[in-house]
Short mmCIF file of C-alpha atoms and ligand atoms in Angstrom, two decimals:
data_model
loop_
_atom_site.label_atom_id
_atom_site.label_comp_id
_atom_site.label_asym_id
_atom_site.label_seq_id
_atom_site.Cartn_x
_atom_site.Cartn_y
_atom_site.Cartn_z
CA UNK A 8 2.95 -12.54 24.70
CA UNK A 9 5.96 -13.03 22.19
CA UNK A 10 9.36 -12.77 23.00
CA UNK A 11 11.90 -11.76 19.79
CA UNK A 12 15.48 -12.58 19.37
CA UNK A 13 17.22 -10.10 16.71
CA UNK A 14 20.78 -11.78 16.18
CA UNK A 15 22.19 -11.78 12.47
CA UNK A 16 24.74 -9.79 12.37
CA UNK A 17 26.13 -6.98 14.38
CA UNK A 18 23.06 -6.49 16.76
CA UNK A 19 21.77 -8.93 19.65
CA UNK A 20 18.45 -7.76 20.79
CA UNK A 21 15.67 -9.01 22.43
CA UNK A 22 12.05 -7.64 22.08
CA UNK A 23 8.79 -8.07 23.70
CA UNK A 24 5.44 -7.53 21.99
CA UNK A 25 2.21 -8.29 23.33
CA UNK A 26 -1.32 -7.45 21.19
CA UNK A 27 0.98 -5.57 18.92
CA UNK A 28 2.60 -3.42 21.36
CA UNK A 29 6.10 -3.40 22.12
CA UNK A 30 6.54 -3.98 25.55
CA UNK A 31 10.35 -3.93 25.48
CA UNK A 32 13.19 -3.49 22.81
CA UNK A 33 16.87 -3.86 24.56
CA UNK A 34 19.99 -4.36 21.98
CA UNK A 35 23.92 -4.45 22.36
CA UNK A 36 25.74 -3.77 18.94
CA UNK A 37 29.21 -5.26 18.41
CA UNK A 38 31.38 -2.73 17.20
CA UNK A 39 35.02 -3.83 15.39
CA UNK A 40 37.88 -2.46 16.90
CA UNK A 41 38.80 -1.80 13.57
CA UNK A 42 37.94 -2.42 10.06
CA UNK A 43 34.62 -4.67 8.98
CA UNK A 44 32.81 -7.27 11.30
CA UNK A 45 34.29 -10.24 12.32
CA UNK A 46 31.50 -12.89 12.20
CA UNK A 47 33.09 -15.16 14.96
CA UNK A 48 34.01 -11.90 17.24
CA UNK A 49 30.31 -10.70 16.68
CA UNK A 50 28.84 -14.11 17.57
CA UNK A 51 31.01 -14.22 20.77
CA UNK A 52 29.59 -10.49 21.33
CA UNK A 53 25.98 -11.86 21.40
CA UNK A 54 26.97 -14.92 23.36
CA UNK A 55 28.40 -12.42 25.85
CA UNK A 56 25.56 -10.14 26.37
CA UNK A 57 22.54 -12.65 25.82
CA UNK A 58 21.65 -13.08 29.20
CA UNK A 59 21.94 -9.73 30.58
CA UNK A 60 19.69 -8.33 27.61
CA UNK A 61 17.32 -11.04 27.86
CA UNK A 62 16.94 -9.85 31.73
CA UNK A 63 17.07 -6.12 31.11
CA UNK A 64 13.92 -7.28 28.59
CA UNK A 65 12.04 -8.65 31.09
CA UNK A 66 12.37 -5.94 33.72
CA UNK A 67 11.39 -3.40 30.91
CA UNK A 68 8.31 -5.13 30.32
CA UNK A 69 7.35 -5.91 33.47
CA UNK A 70 6.62 -9.27 33.07
CA UNK A 71 7.64 -12.61 34.23
CA UNK A 72 9.21 -15.51 32.29
CA UNK A 73 5.71 -17.81 32.94
CA UNK A 74 3.89 -15.14 30.51
CA UNK A 75 5.85 -15.51 27.59
CA UNK A 76 3.95 -17.93 25.18
CA UNK A 77 6.22 -18.12 22.14
CA UNK A 78 10.02 -17.31 20.81
CA UNK A 79 10.19 -15.22 17.63
CA UNK A 80 13.59 -15.72 16.29
CA UNK A 81 15.53 -13.87 13.23
CA UNK A 82 17.19 -17.16 11.87
CA UNK A 83 17.32 -15.82 8.45
CA UNK A 84 19.27 -13.93 6.32
CA UNK A 85 22.45 -13.08 8.20
CA UNK A 86 26.08 -14.28 9.47
CA UNK A 87 26.15 -17.84 10.18
CA UNK A 88 28.25 -17.91 13.09
CA UNK A 89 26.11 -14.70 14.67
CA UNK A 90 22.70 -16.92 13.44
CA UNK A 91 23.91 -20.03 15.02
CA UNK A 92 24.64 -18.03 18.55
CA UNK A 93 21.14 -16.33 18.31
CA UNK A 94 19.74 -20.33 17.55
CA UNK A 95 21.24 -21.86 20.53
CA UNK A 96 20.15 -18.98 23.00
CA UNK A 97 16.55 -19.42 21.53
CA UNK A 98 16.76 -23.24 21.64
CA UNK A 99 17.88 -23.58 25.44
CA UNK A 100 15.12 -20.83 26.37
CA UNK A 101 12.83 -22.73 24.83
CA UNK A 102 13.30 -25.93 26.36
CA UNK A 103 13.30 -23.88 29.85
CA UNK A 104 9.94 -22.04 29.07
CA UNK A 105 8.59 -25.19 27.62
CA UNK A 106 7.57 -22.90 24.33
CA UNK A 107 7.65 -23.45 20.59
CA UNK A 108 9.53 -21.22 17.83
CA UNK A 109 8.47 -19.00 15.18
CA UNK A 110 11.08 -18.48 12.70
CA UNK A 111 11.37 -15.14 11.49
CA UNK A 112 12.75 -13.51 8.16
CA UNK A 113 14.79 -10.50 9.13
CA UNK A 114 14.08 -8.25 5.93
CA UNK A 115 9.89 -9.30 6.34
CA UNK A 116 10.29 -8.03 9.88
CA UNK A 117 11.50 -4.62 8.78
CA UNK A 118 8.28 -4.52 6.29
CA UNK A 119 6.29 -5.94 8.65
CA UNK A 120 7.04 -3.36 11.90
CA UNK A 121 5.42 -0.75 9.49
CA UNK A 122 2.32 -1.55 10.30
CA UNK A 123 3.14 -0.61 13.77
CA UNK A 124 2.98 2.67 12.36
CA UNK A 125 -0.28 2.48 10.09
CA UNK A 126 1.03 1.29 6.98
CA UNK A 127 -0.95 -1.48 5.66
CA UNK A 128 0.30 -2.37 1.95
CA UNK A 129 3.40 -0.79 1.42
CA UNK A 130 6.67 -0.57 -0.69
CA UNK A 131 9.69 -0.88 1.60
CA UNK A 132 12.60 0.68 1.18
CA UNK A 133 15.17 -1.24 3.02
CA UNK A 134 18.27 0.12 3.56
CA UNK A 135 20.74 -1.28 6.07
CA UNK A 136 24.34 -1.85 6.05
CA UNK A 137 24.55 -5.18 3.90
CA UNK A 138 21.02 -5.09 2.72
CA UNK A 139 19.30 -2.59 -0.02
CA UNK A 140 16.18 -4.12 -1.43
CA UNK A 141 12.74 -2.47 -2.36
CA UNK A 142 10.39 -4.97 -1.00
CA UNK A 143 6.42 -5.44 -1.73
CA UNK A 144 3.52 -7.98 -1.38
CA UNK A 145 2.54 -9.59 -4.59
CA UNK A 146 1.01 -13.23 -4.94
CA UNK A 147 1.58 -14.60 -1.57
CA UNK A 148 5.00 -13.75 -1.34
CA UNK A 149 7.12 -10.04 -0.09
CA UNK A 150 8.86 -9.40 -3.94
CA UNK A 151 12.31 -7.80 -4.26
CA UNK A 152 11.63 -5.20 -6.75
CA UNK A 153 14.89 -3.69 -6.89
CA UNK A 154 18.08 -4.33 -5.12
CA UNK A 155 21.70 -3.13 -5.08
CA UNK A 156 23.79 -5.43 -7.56
CA UNK A 157 26.81 -4.82 -5.24
CA UNK A 158 27.39 -4.04 -1.81
CA UNK A 159 24.66 -2.70 0.75
CA UNK A 160 24.30 1.39 0.88
CA UNK A 161 24.95 1.37 4.96
CA UNK A 162 28.54 -0.90 4.22
CA UNK A 163 29.30 1.41 1.41
CA UNK A 164 29.02 4.52 2.94
CA UNK A 165 31.02 2.76 5.76
CA UNK A 166 33.39 1.79 3.62
CA UNK A 167 33.82 5.44 2.26
CA UNK A 168 34.14 6.93 5.82
CA UNK A 169 36.76 4.49 6.71
CA UNK A 170 38.81 5.10 3.87
CA UNK A 171 38.29 8.99 4.89
CA UNK A 172 39.44 8.08 8.67
CA UNK A 173 36.21 9.04 10.18
CA UNK A 174 35.58 5.51 11.76
CA UNK A 175 32.89 3.26 12.34
CA UNK A 176 29.69 3.60 11.53
CA UNK A 177 30.55 6.26 9.17
CA UNK A 178 26.37 7.22 8.45
CA UNK A 179 25.72 9.48 11.30
CA UNK A 180 29.26 10.79 11.01
CA UNK A 181 28.78 11.56 6.86
CA UNK A 182 25.12 13.16 7.81
CA UNK A 183 27.21 15.60 9.98
CA UNK A 184 30.08 16.42 7.69
CA UNK A 185 27.20 16.86 4.66
CA UNK A 186 25.42 19.79 6.21
CA UNK A 187 28.50 21.71 5.45
CA UNK A 188 28.97 20.27 1.80
CA UNK A 189 28.73 21.26 -1.83
CA UNK A 190 27.66 19.07 -4.64
CA UNK A 191 29.98 17.34 -6.98
CA UNK A 192 29.45 15.29 -9.55
CA UNK A 193 29.58 11.39 -8.72
CA UNK A 194 28.54 8.28 -10.48
CA UNK A 195 25.11 7.95 -10.74
CA UNK A 196 23.96 4.27 -11.18
CA UNK A 197 20.64 2.74 -11.47
CA UNK A 198 19.16 0.23 -14.13
CA UNK A 199 15.74 -0.23 -13.77
CA UNK A 200 14.74 -0.88 -10.18
CA UNK A 201 18.72 -2.08 -9.23
CA UNK A 202 21.55 0.25 -8.18
CA UNK A 203 24.97 -0.14 -7.80
CA UNK A 204 27.58 1.60 -5.19
CA UNK A 205 31.04 0.26 -6.56
CA UNK A 206 31.83 3.07 -9.04
CA UNK A 207 30.74 5.73 -6.89
CA UNK A 208 32.69 4.26 -3.95
CA UNK A 209 36.03 4.00 -6.15
CA UNK A 210 35.36 7.92 -7.16
CA UNK A 211 34.95 9.30 -3.82
CA UNK A 212 38.24 7.38 -2.48
CA UNK A 213 40.06 8.91 -5.40
CA UNK A 214 38.35 12.53 -5.10
CA UNK A 215 39.32 12.16 -1.48
CA UNK A 216 43.30 10.74 -2.29
CA UNK A 217 43.53 13.98 -4.53
CA UNK A 218 42.49 16.48 -1.69
CA UNK A 219 38.61 16.93 -2.13
CA UNK A 220 37.38 17.77 1.25
CA UNK A 221 34.89 15.38 3.76
CA UNK A 222 31.98 17.40 3.63
CA UNK A 223 31.74 17.95 -0.06
CA UNK A 224 32.35 14.21 -0.75
CA UNK A 225 29.77 13.33 2.30
CA UNK A 226 27.11 16.22 0.57
CA UNK A 227 27.64 14.55 -2.92
CA UNK A 228 27.21 10.94 -1.68
CA UNK A 229 24.04 11.69 0.21
CA UNK A 230 22.52 13.54 -2.78
CA UNK A 231 23.47 10.94 -5.55
CA UNK A 232 23.24 7.65 -3.50
CA UNK A 233 19.71 8.61 -1.79
CA UNK A 234 18.67 9.76 -5.00
CA UNK A 235 19.04 6.48 -7.10
CA UNK A 236 17.34 4.70 -4.06
CA UNK A 237 14.19 7.05 -4.17
CA UNK A 238 14.15 6.73 -8.02
CA UNK A 239 14.18 3.26 -7.74
CA UNK A 240 11.49 3.31 -5.02
CA UNK A 241 9.53 5.76 -7.11
CA UNK A 242 9.28 3.18 -10.02
CA UNK A 243 8.36 0.66 -7.89
CA UNK A 244 5.56 2.48 -6.60
CA UNK A 245 4.30 3.22 -10.11
CA UNK A 246 4.63 -0.53 -11.13
CA UNK A 247 3.06 -1.63 -8.00
CA UNK A 248 0.29 0.91 -8.13
CA UNK A 249 0.68 1.01 -4.19
CA UNK A 250 0.05 4.05 -2.44
CA UNK A 251 2.42 3.67 0.91
CA UNK A 252 6.20 3.93 1.12
CA UNK A 253 7.95 2.88 4.36
CA UNK A 254 11.64 3.50 5.05
CA UNK A 255 13.68 0.48 6.64
CA UNK A 256 17.23 -0.13 7.85
CA UNK A 257 20.02 1.85 9.80
CA UNK A 258 20.60 4.10 6.80
CA UNK A 259 16.86 4.90 6.98
CA UNK A 260 18.04 6.86 10.29
CA UNK A 261 19.75 9.74 7.91
CA UNK A 262 17.20 13.11 7.88
CA UNK A 263 18.17 14.13 4.47
CA UNK A 264 16.89 10.46 3.31
CA UNK A 265 13.63 10.87 5.23
CA UNK A 266 13.42 14.23 3.68
CA UNK A 267 14.02 13.02 0.17
CA UNK A 268 11.55 10.03 0.22
CA UNK A 269 8.88 12.60 1.95
CA UNK A 270 9.37 14.81 -1.23
CA UNK A 271 8.70 12.47 -3.72
CA UNK A 272 5.70 10.95 -2.00
CA UNK A 273 3.94 14.60 -1.66
CA UNK A 274 4.88 15.23 -5.47
CA UNK A 275 3.37 11.98 -7.10
CA UNK A 276 0.35 12.65 -8.85
CA UNK A 277 -0.65 9.07 -7.50
CA UNK A 278 -1.33 10.56 -3.38
CA UNK A 279 1.58 8.56 -1.50
CA UNK A 280 1.77 8.18 2.04
CA UNK A 281 5.13 8.07 3.51
CA UNK A 282 6.03 6.23 6.69
CA UNK A 283 9.32 6.02 8.80
CA UNK A 284 9.30 4.08 11.90
CA UNK A 285 11.18 5.63 15.31
CA UNK A 286 14.93 5.16 14.83
CA UNK A 287 14.96 2.22 17.82
CA UNK A 288 12.90 0.47 15.44
CA UNK A 289 14.28 0.98 12.03
CA UNK A 290 17.86 -0.39 13.26
CA UNK A 291 18.36 -3.71 13.50
CA UNK A 292 16.22 -4.73 16.70
CA UNK A 293 14.23 -7.37 18.14
CA UNK A 294 11.13 -5.66 18.66
CA UNK A 295 10.45 -6.04 15.08
CA UNK A 296 11.00 -9.57 15.17
CA UNK A 297 9.07 -10.01 18.09
CA UNK A 298 6.13 -7.87 16.70
CA UNK A 299 6.23 -9.89 13.20
CA UNK A 300 6.22 -13.50 15.12
CA UNK A 301 3.07 -12.36 16.53
CA UNK A 302 1.23 -11.21 13.24
CA UNK A 303 2.71 -14.05 11.71
CA UNK A 304 1.50 -16.82 14.26
CA UNK A 305 -2.10 -15.00 15.26
CA UNK A 306 -3.04 -15.81 11.61
CA UNK A 307 -0.89 -19.00 11.19
CA UNK A 308 -0.80 -21.23 13.89
CA UNK A 309 1.31 -23.98 12.01
CA UNK A 310 4.03 -21.00 11.65
CA UNK A 311 4.93 -22.33 15.30
CA UNK A 312 7.58 -25.26 15.39
CA UNK A 313 9.05 -27.28 17.79
CA UNK A 314 12.55 -25.80 18.96
CA UNK A 315 14.66 -29.18 17.54
CA UNK A 316 13.16 -28.38 13.92
CA UNK A 317 14.49 -24.83 13.42
CA UNK A 318 17.74 -23.96 12.04
CA UNK A 319 19.43 -20.80 10.58
CA UNK A 320 18.98 -20.01 6.86
CA UNK A 321 21.98 -17.65 6.38
CA UNK A 322 21.08 -17.16 2.49
CA UNK A 323 17.24 -17.22 2.48
CA UNK A 324 15.90 -14.46 0.42
CA UNK A 325 12.93 -12.20 0.93
CA UNK A 326 11.06 -14.02 -2.02
CA UNK A 327 11.86 -17.40 -0.61
CA UNK A 328 9.21 -16.85 2.22
CA UNK A 329 5.54 -17.90 1.58
CA UNK A 330 3.45 -15.39 3.53
CA UNK A 331 0.38 -17.08 4.97
CA UNK A 332 -0.29 -14.71 7.54
CA UNK A 333 -1.85 -12.08 5.33
P1 AMP B 412 21.72 -2.01 9.99
O1 AMP B 412 22.64 -2.85 9.20
O2 AMP B 412 20.13 -1.60 9.71
O3 AMP B 412 21.74 -1.56 11.57
O4 AMP B 412 22.26 -0.28 9.88
C1 AMP B 412 23.81 -0.09 9.79
C2 AMP B 412 23.75 0.99 9.01
O5 AMP B 412 23.61 2.18 9.00
C3 AMP B 412 25.48 1.14 9.19
O6 AMP B 412 26.17 1.16 7.83
C4 AMP B 412 25.40 2.75 9.51
O7 AMP B 412 26.61 3.51 8.89
C5 AMP B 412 24.19 3.15 8.93
N1 AMP B 412 23.61 4.67 9.63
C6 AMP B 412 23.21 4.66 10.65
N2 AMP B 412 23.07 5.73 10.93
C7 AMP B 412 22.88 6.21 9.89
C8 AMP B 412 22.85 8.08 9.11
N3 AMP B 412 21.83 8.77 10.09
N4 AMP B 412 22.96 8.47 8.04
C9 AMP B 412 23.41 7.36 6.94
N5 AMP B 412 24.01 5.80 7.81
C10 AMP B 412 23.53 5.58 8.95
MG1 MG B 413 18.44 -4.97 9.23
#
């Protein structure tokens, strides 16, 4: 029985996994009153909700504290104040339960959770607020084959949405507006397997200021930004010769994005399977941390460490981690 803690950014969550089954996945998200995330406020949010979320998770999983054998903690990468709050909570829990901690890289957890829906060796298109990467396993590491050169796709969408006055988080609202929009050309920026969004952001904001409709801009944003990512993901599939694509991250909740990925996989000559976990496992969540921790620990016992030896690694990259559990 592994208890997972997610704390890297806006979400505080507790997940419980046993024999690769998710028994609980409780979360609470910090939403800024206006503008973007303020790291200290998000950390204060985590501190405030932690106990409540923890007890809700135990109740949901119908387990006793004594059944928890280890704590998996998303100690990297993320906002330092948020990570620190998560670490504090994990340490005090580890001490009261007399268990050790498995540090888990948040981005890798987005990939590993795809095993819960049947993927074995996928390319992950990870599209979240702060992160946008194309990740796959190659010689002992999860390597980044492509990524955004400026802002994460979710942050890009949220910034544009804020400019157009439709609030935070922007993604779900942009998706609704897009249903009624028509295509207008926007900057399509992809270099190899890397993408960039700042040019498109500027262009959309200029067009909006000149009176272009939110519907048309939303539709065109989706068609352009998602096509860039799908193109990069296809290139990564061709390059790595992998036969599975997985979507992860909050932006992966978008139906049109999922559809474009599904079409690309179906049209490839090399048969490619497409996987998309359910929504509660796509957004930042602690079930994926518990699940990944359990997977890591089941293969490599040395990944379990004493609580006082665990630290936060706000800038740890996906390919910094030695993948010893495969
Ligand atoms: P994450 O950082 O993985 O929790 O994802 C949060 C991001 O996902 C935010 O930027 C949201 O705007 C975005 N998002 C959530 N739902 C959707 C959606 N349906 N379409 C596009 N983006 C979305
Ligand atoms: Mg994430």
